Short mmCIF file of C-alpha atoms in Angstrom, two decimals:
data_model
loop_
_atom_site.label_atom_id
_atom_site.label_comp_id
_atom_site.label_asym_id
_atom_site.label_seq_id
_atom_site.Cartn_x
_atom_site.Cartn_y
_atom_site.Cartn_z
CA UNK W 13 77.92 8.24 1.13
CA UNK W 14 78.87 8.05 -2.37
CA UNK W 15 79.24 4.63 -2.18
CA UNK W 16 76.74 3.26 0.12
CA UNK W 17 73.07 3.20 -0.58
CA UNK W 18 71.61 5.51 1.62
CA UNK W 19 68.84 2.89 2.88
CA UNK W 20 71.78 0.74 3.48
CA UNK W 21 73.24 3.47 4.69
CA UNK W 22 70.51 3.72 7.18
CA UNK W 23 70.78 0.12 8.05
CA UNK W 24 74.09 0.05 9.76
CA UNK W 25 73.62 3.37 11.30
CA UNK W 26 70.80 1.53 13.04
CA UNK W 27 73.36 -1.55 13.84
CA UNK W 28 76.18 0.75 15.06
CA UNK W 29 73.59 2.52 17.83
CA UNK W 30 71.74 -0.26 18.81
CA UNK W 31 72.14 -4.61 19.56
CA UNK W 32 70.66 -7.15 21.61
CA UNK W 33 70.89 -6.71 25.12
CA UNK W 34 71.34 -8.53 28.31
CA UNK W 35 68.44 -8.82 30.78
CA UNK W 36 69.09 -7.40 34.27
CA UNK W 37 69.62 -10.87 36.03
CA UNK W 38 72.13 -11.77 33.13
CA UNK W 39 73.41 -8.40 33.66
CA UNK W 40 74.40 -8.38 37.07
CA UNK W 41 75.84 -11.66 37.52
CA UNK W 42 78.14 -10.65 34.49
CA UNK W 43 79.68 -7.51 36.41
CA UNK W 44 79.77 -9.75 39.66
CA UNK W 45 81.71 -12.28 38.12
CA UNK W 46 84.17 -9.87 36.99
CA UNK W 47 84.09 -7.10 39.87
CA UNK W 48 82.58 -9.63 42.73
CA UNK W 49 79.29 -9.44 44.67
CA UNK W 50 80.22 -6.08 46.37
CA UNK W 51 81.54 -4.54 43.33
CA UNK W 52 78.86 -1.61 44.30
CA UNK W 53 81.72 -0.79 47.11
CA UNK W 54 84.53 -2.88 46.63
CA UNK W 55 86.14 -1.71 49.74
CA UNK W 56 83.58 -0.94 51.49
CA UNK W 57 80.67 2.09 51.79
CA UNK W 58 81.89 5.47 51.93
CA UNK W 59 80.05 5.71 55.31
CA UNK W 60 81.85 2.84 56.52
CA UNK W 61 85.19 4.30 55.51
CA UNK W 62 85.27 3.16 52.15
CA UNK W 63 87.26 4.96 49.16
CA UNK W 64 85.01 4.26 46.45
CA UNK W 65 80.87 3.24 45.98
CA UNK W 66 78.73 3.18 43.26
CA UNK W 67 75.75 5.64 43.87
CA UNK W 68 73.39 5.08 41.44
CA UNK W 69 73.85 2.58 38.76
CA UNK W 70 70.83 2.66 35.39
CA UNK W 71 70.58 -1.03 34.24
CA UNK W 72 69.05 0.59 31.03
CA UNK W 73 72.15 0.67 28.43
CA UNK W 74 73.15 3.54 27.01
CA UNK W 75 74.81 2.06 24.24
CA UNK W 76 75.21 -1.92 22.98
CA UNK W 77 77.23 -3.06 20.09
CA UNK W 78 78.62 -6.56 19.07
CA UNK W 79 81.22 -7.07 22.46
CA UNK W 80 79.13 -5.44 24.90
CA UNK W 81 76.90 -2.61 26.43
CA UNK W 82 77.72 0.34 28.01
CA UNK W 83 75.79 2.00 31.39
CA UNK W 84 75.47 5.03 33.09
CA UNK W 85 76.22 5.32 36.74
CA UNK W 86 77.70 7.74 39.55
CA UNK W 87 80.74 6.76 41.26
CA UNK W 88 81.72 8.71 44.94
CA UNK W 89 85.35 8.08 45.47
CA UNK W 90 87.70 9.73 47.73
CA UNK W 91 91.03 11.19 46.46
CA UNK W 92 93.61 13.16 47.81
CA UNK W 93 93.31 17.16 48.22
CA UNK W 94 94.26 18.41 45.36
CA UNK W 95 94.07 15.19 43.28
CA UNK W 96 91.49 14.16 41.39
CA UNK W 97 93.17 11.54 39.30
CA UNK W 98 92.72 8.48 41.20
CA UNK W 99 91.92 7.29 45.02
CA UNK W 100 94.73 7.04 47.89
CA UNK W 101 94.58 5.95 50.77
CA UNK W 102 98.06 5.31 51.73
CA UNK W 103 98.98 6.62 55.19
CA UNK W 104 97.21 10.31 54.62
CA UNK W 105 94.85 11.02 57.38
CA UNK W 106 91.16 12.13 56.85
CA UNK W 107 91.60 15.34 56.89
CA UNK W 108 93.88 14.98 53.53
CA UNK W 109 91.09 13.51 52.27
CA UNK W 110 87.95 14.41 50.16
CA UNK W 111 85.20 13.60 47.60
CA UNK W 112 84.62 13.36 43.74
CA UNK W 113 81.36 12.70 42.60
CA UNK W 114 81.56 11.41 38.97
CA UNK W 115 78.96 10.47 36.29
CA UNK W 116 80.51 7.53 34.63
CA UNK W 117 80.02 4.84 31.79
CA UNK W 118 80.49 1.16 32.45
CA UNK W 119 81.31 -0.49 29.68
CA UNK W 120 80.49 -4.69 30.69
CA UNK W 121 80.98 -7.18 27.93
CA UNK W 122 79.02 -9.98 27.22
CA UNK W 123 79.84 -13.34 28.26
CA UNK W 124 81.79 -15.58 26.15
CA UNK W 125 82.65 -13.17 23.38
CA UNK W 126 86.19 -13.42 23.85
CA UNK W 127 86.30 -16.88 24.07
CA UNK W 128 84.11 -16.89 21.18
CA UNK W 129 85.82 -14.79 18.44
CA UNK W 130 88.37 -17.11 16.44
CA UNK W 131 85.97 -19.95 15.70
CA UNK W 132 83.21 -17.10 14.38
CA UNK W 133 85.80 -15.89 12.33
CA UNK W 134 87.01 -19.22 10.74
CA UNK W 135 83.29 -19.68 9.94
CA UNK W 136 82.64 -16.64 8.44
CA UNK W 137 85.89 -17.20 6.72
CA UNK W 138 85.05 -20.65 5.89
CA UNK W 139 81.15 -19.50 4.64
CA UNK W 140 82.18 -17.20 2.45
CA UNK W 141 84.81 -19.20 0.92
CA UNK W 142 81.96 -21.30 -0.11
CA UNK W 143 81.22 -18.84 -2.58
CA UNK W 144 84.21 -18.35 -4.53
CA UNK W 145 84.01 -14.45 -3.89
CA UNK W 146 87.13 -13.90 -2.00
CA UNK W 147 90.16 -13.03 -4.76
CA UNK W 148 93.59 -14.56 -4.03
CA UNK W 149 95.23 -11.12 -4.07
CA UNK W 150 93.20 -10.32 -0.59
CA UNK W 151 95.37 -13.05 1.01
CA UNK W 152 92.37 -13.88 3.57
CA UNK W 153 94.93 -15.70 5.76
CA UNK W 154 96.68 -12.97 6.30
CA UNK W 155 93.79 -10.73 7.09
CA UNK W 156 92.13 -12.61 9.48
CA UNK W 157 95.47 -13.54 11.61
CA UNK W 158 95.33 -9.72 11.61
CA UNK W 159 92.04 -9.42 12.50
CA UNK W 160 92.02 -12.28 15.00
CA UNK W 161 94.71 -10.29 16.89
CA UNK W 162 93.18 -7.10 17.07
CA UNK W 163 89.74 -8.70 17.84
CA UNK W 164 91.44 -10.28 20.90
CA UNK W 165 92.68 -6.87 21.91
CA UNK W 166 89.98 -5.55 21.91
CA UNK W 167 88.19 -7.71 24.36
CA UNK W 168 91.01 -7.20 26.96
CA UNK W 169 89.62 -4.31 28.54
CA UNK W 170 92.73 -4.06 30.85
CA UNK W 171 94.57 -3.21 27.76
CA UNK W 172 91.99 -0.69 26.94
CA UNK W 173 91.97 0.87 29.87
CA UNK W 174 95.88 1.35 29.92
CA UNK W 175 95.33 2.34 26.53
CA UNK W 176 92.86 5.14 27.55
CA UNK W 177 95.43 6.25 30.07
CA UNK W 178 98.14 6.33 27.96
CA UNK W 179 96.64 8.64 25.18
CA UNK W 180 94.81 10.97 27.94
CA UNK W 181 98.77 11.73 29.20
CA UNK W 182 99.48 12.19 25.48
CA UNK W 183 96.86 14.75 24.57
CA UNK W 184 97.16 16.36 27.67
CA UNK W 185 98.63 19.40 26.44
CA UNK W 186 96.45 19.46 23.33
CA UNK W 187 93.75 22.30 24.17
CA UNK W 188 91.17 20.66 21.45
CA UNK W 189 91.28 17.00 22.51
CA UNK W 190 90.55 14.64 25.52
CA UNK W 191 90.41 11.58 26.59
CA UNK W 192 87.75 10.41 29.62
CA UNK W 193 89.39 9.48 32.86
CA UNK W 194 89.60 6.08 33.78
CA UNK W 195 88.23 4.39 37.08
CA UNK W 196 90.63 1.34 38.10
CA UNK W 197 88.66 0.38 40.96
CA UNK W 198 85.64 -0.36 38.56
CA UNK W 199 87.39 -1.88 35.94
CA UNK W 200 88.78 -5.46 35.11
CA UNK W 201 89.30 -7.38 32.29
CA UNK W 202 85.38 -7.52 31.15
CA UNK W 203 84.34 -4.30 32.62
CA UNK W 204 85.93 -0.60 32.04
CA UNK W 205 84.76 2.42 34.27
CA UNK W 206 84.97 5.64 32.57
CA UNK W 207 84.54 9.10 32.87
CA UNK W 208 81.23 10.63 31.03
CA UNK W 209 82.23 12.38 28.33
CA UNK W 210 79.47 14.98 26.77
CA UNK W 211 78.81 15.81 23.26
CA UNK W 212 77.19 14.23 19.90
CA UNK W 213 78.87 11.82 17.46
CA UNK W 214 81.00 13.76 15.10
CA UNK W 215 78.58 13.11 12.09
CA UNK W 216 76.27 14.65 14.01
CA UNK W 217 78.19 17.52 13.56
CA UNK W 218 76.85 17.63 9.87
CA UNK W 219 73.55 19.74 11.43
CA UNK W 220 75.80 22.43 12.06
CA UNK W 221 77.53 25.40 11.03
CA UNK W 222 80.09 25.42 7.77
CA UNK W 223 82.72 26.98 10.52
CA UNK W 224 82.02 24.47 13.25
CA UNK W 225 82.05 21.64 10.51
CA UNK W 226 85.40 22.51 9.18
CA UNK W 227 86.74 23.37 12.87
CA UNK W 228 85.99 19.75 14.13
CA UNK W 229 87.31 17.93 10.55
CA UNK W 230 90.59 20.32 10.74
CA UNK W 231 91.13 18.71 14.75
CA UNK W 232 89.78 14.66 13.31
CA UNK W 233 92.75 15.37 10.83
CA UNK W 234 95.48 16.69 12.91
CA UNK W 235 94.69 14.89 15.27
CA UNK W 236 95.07 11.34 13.64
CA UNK W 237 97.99 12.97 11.55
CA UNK W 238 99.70 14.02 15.32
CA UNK W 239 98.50 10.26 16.57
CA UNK W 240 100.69 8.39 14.06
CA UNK W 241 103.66 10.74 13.67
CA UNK W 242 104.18 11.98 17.07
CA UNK W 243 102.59 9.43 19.13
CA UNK W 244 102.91 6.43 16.99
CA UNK W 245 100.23 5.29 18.86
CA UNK W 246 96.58 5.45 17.42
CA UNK W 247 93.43 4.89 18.41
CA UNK W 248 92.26 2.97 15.04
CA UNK W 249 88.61 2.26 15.07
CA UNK W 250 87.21 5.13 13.13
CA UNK W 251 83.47 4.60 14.54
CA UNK W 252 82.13 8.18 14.17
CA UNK W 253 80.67 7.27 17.59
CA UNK W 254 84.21 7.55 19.04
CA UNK W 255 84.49 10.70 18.42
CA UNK W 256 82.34 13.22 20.19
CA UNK W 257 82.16 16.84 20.27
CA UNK W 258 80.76 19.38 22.73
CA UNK W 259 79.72 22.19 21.52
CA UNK W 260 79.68 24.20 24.71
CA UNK W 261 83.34 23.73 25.17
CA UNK W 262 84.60 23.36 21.24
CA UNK W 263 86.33 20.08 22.33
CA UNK W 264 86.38 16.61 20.51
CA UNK W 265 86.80 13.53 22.66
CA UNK W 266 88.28 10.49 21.93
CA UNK W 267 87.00 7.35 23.00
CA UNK W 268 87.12 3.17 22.42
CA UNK W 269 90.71 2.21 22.85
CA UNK W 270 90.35 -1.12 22.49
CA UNK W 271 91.58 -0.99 18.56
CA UNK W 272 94.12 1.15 19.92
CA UNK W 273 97.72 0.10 18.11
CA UNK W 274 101.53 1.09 18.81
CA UNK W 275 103.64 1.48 15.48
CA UNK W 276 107.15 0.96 15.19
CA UNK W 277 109.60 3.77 14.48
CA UNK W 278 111.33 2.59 11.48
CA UNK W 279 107.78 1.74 10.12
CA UNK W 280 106.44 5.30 10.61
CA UNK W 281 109.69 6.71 9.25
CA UNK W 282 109.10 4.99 6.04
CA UNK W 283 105.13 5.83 6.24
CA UNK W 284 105.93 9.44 6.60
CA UNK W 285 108.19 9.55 3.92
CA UNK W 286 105.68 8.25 1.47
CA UNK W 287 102.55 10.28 2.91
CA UNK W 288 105.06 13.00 1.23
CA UNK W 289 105.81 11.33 -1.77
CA UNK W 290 101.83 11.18 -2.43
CA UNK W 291 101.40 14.22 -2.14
CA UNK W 292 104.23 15.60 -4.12
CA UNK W 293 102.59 13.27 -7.03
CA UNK W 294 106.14 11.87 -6.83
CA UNK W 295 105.89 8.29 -8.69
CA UNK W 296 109.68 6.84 -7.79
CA UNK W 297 109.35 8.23 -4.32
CA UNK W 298 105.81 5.96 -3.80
CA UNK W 299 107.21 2.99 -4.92
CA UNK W 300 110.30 2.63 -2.66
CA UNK W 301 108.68 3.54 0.17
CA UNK W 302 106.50 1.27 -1.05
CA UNK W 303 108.59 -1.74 -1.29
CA UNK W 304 110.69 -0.56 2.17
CA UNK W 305 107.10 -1.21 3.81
CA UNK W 306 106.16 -4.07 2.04
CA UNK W 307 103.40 -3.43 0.22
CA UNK W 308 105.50 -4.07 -2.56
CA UNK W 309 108.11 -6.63 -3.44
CA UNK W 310 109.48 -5.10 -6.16
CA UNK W 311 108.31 -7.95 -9.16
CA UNK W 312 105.41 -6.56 -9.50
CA UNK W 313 104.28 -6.13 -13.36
CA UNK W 314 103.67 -2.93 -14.38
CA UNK W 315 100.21 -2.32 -14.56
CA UNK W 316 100.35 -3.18 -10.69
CA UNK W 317 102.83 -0.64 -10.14
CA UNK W 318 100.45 1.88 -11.92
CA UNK W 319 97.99 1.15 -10.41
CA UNK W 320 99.07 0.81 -7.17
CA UNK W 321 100.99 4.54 -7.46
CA UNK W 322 97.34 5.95 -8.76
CA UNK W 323 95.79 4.47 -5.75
CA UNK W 324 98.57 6.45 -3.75
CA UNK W 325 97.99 9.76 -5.59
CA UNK W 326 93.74 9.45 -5.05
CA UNK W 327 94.22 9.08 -1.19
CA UNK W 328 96.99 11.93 -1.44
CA UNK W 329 94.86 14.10 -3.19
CA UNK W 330 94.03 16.34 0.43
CA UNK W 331 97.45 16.76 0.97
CA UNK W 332 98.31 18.06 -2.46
CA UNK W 333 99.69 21.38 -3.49
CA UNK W 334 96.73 22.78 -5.71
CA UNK W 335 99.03 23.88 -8.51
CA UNK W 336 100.36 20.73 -9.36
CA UNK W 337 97.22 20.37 -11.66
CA UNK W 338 97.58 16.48 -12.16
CA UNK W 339 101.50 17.03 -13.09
CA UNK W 340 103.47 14.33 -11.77
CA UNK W 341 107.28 14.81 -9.74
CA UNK W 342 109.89 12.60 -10.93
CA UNK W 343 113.07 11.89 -8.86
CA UNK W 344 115.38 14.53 -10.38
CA UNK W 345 112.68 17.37 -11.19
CA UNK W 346 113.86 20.25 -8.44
CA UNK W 347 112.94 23.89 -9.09
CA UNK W 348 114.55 26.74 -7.13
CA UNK W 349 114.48 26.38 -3.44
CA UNK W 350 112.80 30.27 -3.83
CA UNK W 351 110.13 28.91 -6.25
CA UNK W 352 109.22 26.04 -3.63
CA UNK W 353 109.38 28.01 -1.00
CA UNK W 354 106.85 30.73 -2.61
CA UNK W 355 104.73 27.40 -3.58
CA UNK W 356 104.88 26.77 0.40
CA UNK W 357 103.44 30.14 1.20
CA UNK W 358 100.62 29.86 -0.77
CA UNK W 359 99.70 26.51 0.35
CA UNK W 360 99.41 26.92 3.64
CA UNK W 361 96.03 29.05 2.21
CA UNK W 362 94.53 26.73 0.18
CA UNK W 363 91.64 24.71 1.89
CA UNK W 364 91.05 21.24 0.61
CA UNK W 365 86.87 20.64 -0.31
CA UNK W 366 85.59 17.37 0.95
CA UNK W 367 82.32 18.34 -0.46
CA UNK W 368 83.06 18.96 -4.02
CA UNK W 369 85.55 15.98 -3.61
CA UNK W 370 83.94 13.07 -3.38
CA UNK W 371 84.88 10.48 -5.97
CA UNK W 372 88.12 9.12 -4.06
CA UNK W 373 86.47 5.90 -2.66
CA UNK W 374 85.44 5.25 -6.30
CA UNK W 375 88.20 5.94 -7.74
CA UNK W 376 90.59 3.81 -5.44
CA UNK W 377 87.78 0.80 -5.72
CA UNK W 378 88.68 1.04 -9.32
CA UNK W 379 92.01 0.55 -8.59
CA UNK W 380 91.45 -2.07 -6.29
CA UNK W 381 90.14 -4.50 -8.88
CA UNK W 382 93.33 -4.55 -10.41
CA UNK W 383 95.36 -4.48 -7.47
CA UNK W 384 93.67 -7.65 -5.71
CA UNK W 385 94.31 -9.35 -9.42
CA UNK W 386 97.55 -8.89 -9.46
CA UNK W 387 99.50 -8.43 -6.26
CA UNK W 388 102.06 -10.48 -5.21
CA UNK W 389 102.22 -9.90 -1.58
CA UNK W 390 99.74 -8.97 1.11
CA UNK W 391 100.25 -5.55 2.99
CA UNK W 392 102.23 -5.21 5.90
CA UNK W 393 99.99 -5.83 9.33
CA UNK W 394 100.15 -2.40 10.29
CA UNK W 395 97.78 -1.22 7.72
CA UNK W 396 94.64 -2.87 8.55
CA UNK W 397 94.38 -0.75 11.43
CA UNK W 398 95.98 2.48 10.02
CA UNK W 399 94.40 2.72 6.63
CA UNK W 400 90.97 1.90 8.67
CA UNK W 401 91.96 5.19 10.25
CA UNK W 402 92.67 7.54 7.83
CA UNK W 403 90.17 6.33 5.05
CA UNK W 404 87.55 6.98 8.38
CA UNK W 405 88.82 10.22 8.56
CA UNK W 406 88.37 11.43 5.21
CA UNK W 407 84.89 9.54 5.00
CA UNK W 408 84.22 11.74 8.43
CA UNK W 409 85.16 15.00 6.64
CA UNK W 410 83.50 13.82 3.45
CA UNK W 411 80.32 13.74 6.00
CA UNK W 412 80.71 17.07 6.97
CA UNK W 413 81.16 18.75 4.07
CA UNK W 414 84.26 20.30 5.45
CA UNK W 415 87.27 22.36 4.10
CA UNK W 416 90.15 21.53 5.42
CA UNK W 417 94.10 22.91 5.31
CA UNK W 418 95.16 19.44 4.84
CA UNK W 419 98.37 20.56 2.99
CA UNK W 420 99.49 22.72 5.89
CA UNK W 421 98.58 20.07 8.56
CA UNK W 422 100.87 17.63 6.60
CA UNK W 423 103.66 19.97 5.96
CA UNK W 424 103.66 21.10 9.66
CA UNK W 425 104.38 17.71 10.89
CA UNK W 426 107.13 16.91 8.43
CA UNK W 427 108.47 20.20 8.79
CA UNK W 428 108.81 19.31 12.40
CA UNK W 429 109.59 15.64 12.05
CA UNK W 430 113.18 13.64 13.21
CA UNK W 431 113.69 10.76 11.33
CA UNK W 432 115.59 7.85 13.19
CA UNK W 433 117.43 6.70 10.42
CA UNK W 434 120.53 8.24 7.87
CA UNK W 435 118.93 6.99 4.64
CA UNK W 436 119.37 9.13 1.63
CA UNK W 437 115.95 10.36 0.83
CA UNK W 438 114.22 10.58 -2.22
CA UNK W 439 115.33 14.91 -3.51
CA UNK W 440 112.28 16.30 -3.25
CA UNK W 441 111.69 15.41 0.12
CA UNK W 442 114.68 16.66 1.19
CA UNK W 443 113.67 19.83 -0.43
CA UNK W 444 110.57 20.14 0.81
CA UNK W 445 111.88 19.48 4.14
CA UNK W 446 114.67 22.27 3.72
CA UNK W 447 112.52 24.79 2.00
CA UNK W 448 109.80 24.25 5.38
CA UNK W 449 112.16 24.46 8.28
CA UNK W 450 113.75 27.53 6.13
CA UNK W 451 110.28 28.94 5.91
CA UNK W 452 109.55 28.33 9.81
#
């Protein structure tokens, strides 16, 4: 908000909620040609001894964006006694048998988008070229072979739908987040059958109380801190429209997997490790996680360096102790393991403001501008989609005015964290670490 115009703003608010949509005829041949002419009762009507049908189906979208629309309906399916996961029909008899009603979403995209993607790309690529506005150190190639990628993803609704399964079995011991269920029979590689999930964007939330607002930015924050370090598997489009919460229950819901990425172990090892040195204000520690990653080489002059361990700092700034007061950490400054450990206490008390803190985006867009001029390398793939996902989850808690124990959501998964490697970390980490499980 501090960055964007508010009629602008306004603009892509409008964008995001609504698009162009298909007319019924164009409509139904589209699901037919991915889910065939019966797709209504793909094995036949209920009546008939069927396992699944399509009750009532509104050919008004509920939703349309850029890849496709998405449409109410109510599926009957029969499932096992006792299981409401999925439909079988193997060998149990009909009195093992009964009924789910469910009110569903059916997401069908629009023909020839998939097909379509990498030569709209080039040309947006190649128009704004045209212009001269694109700086070398953005290393466009890069970016769009990165965005080609997950753009292809994410019109592989297979892949989303194994997606959505996969992070439903993850979270299903987390009491604050879900994931809809998934309905295989209804879903193919243009079309994905979901469960209805209830509740209002999360900056909708914004209309609300200060202790529901800082209750659902708290769970947005652990939960994409618990995505990446314990998963290391994220859902990465930040849309606030993925992200719903239901007031009646208290519970967020996750939704849109098709974004959704897989890191590698030795890459979130090395993440992790500088997440901490950020927030510790620890310069050394920043910039060899930083070159282990890749987003540095190690050449780099020094006003790169600076400004690239600034950058660091601003986006750290949540996760930072409040007494450090703008004091850096350098490699060999320990205090007492009783002093830290005192420091500890007190942090896991302090509340970070998104409200009153608003100036990060500006302040890192400084920074950009001499980043972009003088970097030598482009960043490693992985961060498209996981910066994407963090900076949308401060800009969500920024939009809810919400305070936040960032520090102690942090702490608690490094505290908890087993690194897969015997590297010699940077002192204060190890510290830290010692002084938390200690603590714990």
């Amino acid at each position: 908000e501090s960055v964007v115009p508010p009629a602008i703003a306004k603009a892509l608010e409008r964008v995001r909620e609504g698009a162009d949509v298909m007319p019924k005829k164009q409509l139904l041949e589209t699901i037919e040609s991915h889910l065939g002419k019966n797709w209504r009762a793909p094995r036949g009507l209920i009546k008939d001894g069927g396992d699944v049908e399509v009750i009532d189906f509104n050919h008004e979208p509920m939703a349309a964006a850029s890849i496709g629309q998405v449409h109410r309906a109510t599926v009957k399916r029969r499932v096992t006694k006792g299981n409401s996961v999925g439909t079988t029909r193997g060998g149990a008899s009909d009195e093992e048998h009964e009924f789910e009603t469910l009110d569903v979403c059916m997401k069908i995209q629009y023909p020839g988008v998939a097909r379509s993607i990498h030569s709209d790309i080039d040309n947006l690529v190649r128009m704004i070229s045209y212009t001269d506005l694109i700086p070398a150190g953005l290393f466009v190639e890069h970016a769009v072979a990165t965005a080609k990628e997950e753009l292809t993803l994410e019109c592989d609704y297979v892949y989303e739908r194994e997606s959505t399964d996969r992070m439903r079995t993850l979270l299903h011991d987390d009491p604050a987040w879900k994931t809809p269920r998934t309905v295989p029979e209804l879903s193919s590689k243009g079309v994905l059958t979901t469960t209805f999930a209830p509740g209002v964007a999360i900056d909708k939330v914004s209309s609300l109380s200060q202790e529901i607002r800082d209750y659902v930015a708290t769970q947005l924050l652990r939960g994409t801190l618990r995505e990446l370090f314990e998963f290391r598997f994220m859902q990465s489009d930040p849309n606030f429209a993925n992200f719903l919460f239901c007031e009646t229950t208290g519970q967020l819901t996750m939704i849109d997997f098709g974004a959704a990425k897989e890191y590698p172990r030795k890459f979130v090892d090395e993440y992790l490790k500088m997440v901490v040195a950020c927030a510790e204000k620890n310069r050394q520690g920043v910039i060899e996680s930083s070159v282990k990653l890749g987003f540095l080489t190690g050449n780099e002059q020094e006003v790169l360096i600076d400004a690239h361990v600034e950058a660091g700092f601003q986006v750290g700034r949540p996760f930072q102790d409040a007494s450090l007061n703008g004091s850096e950490k350098n490699a060999d400054d320990v205090s007492s393991e009783k002093a830290e450990a005192e420091a500890d206490a007190s942090s896991h008390h302090q509340l970070y403001d998104f409200a009153i803190n608003r100036d990060m985006t500006r302040r890192v867009a400084g920074l950009a501008k001499v980043m972009l001029k003088h970097r030598l390398t482009p960043p490693p793939s992985e961060a498209y989609s996981l910066h994407r996902k963090l900076s949308g989850s401060f800009l969500a808690c920024m939009r809810l005015n919400a305070k936040v124990p960032a520090r102690e959501l942090l702490m608690d998964v490094f505290a908890k964290y087993t690194f897969d490697d015997d590297d010699v970390r940077d002192t204060n980490v190890i510290i830290e670490k010692t002084v938390l499980e200690a603590a714990a």
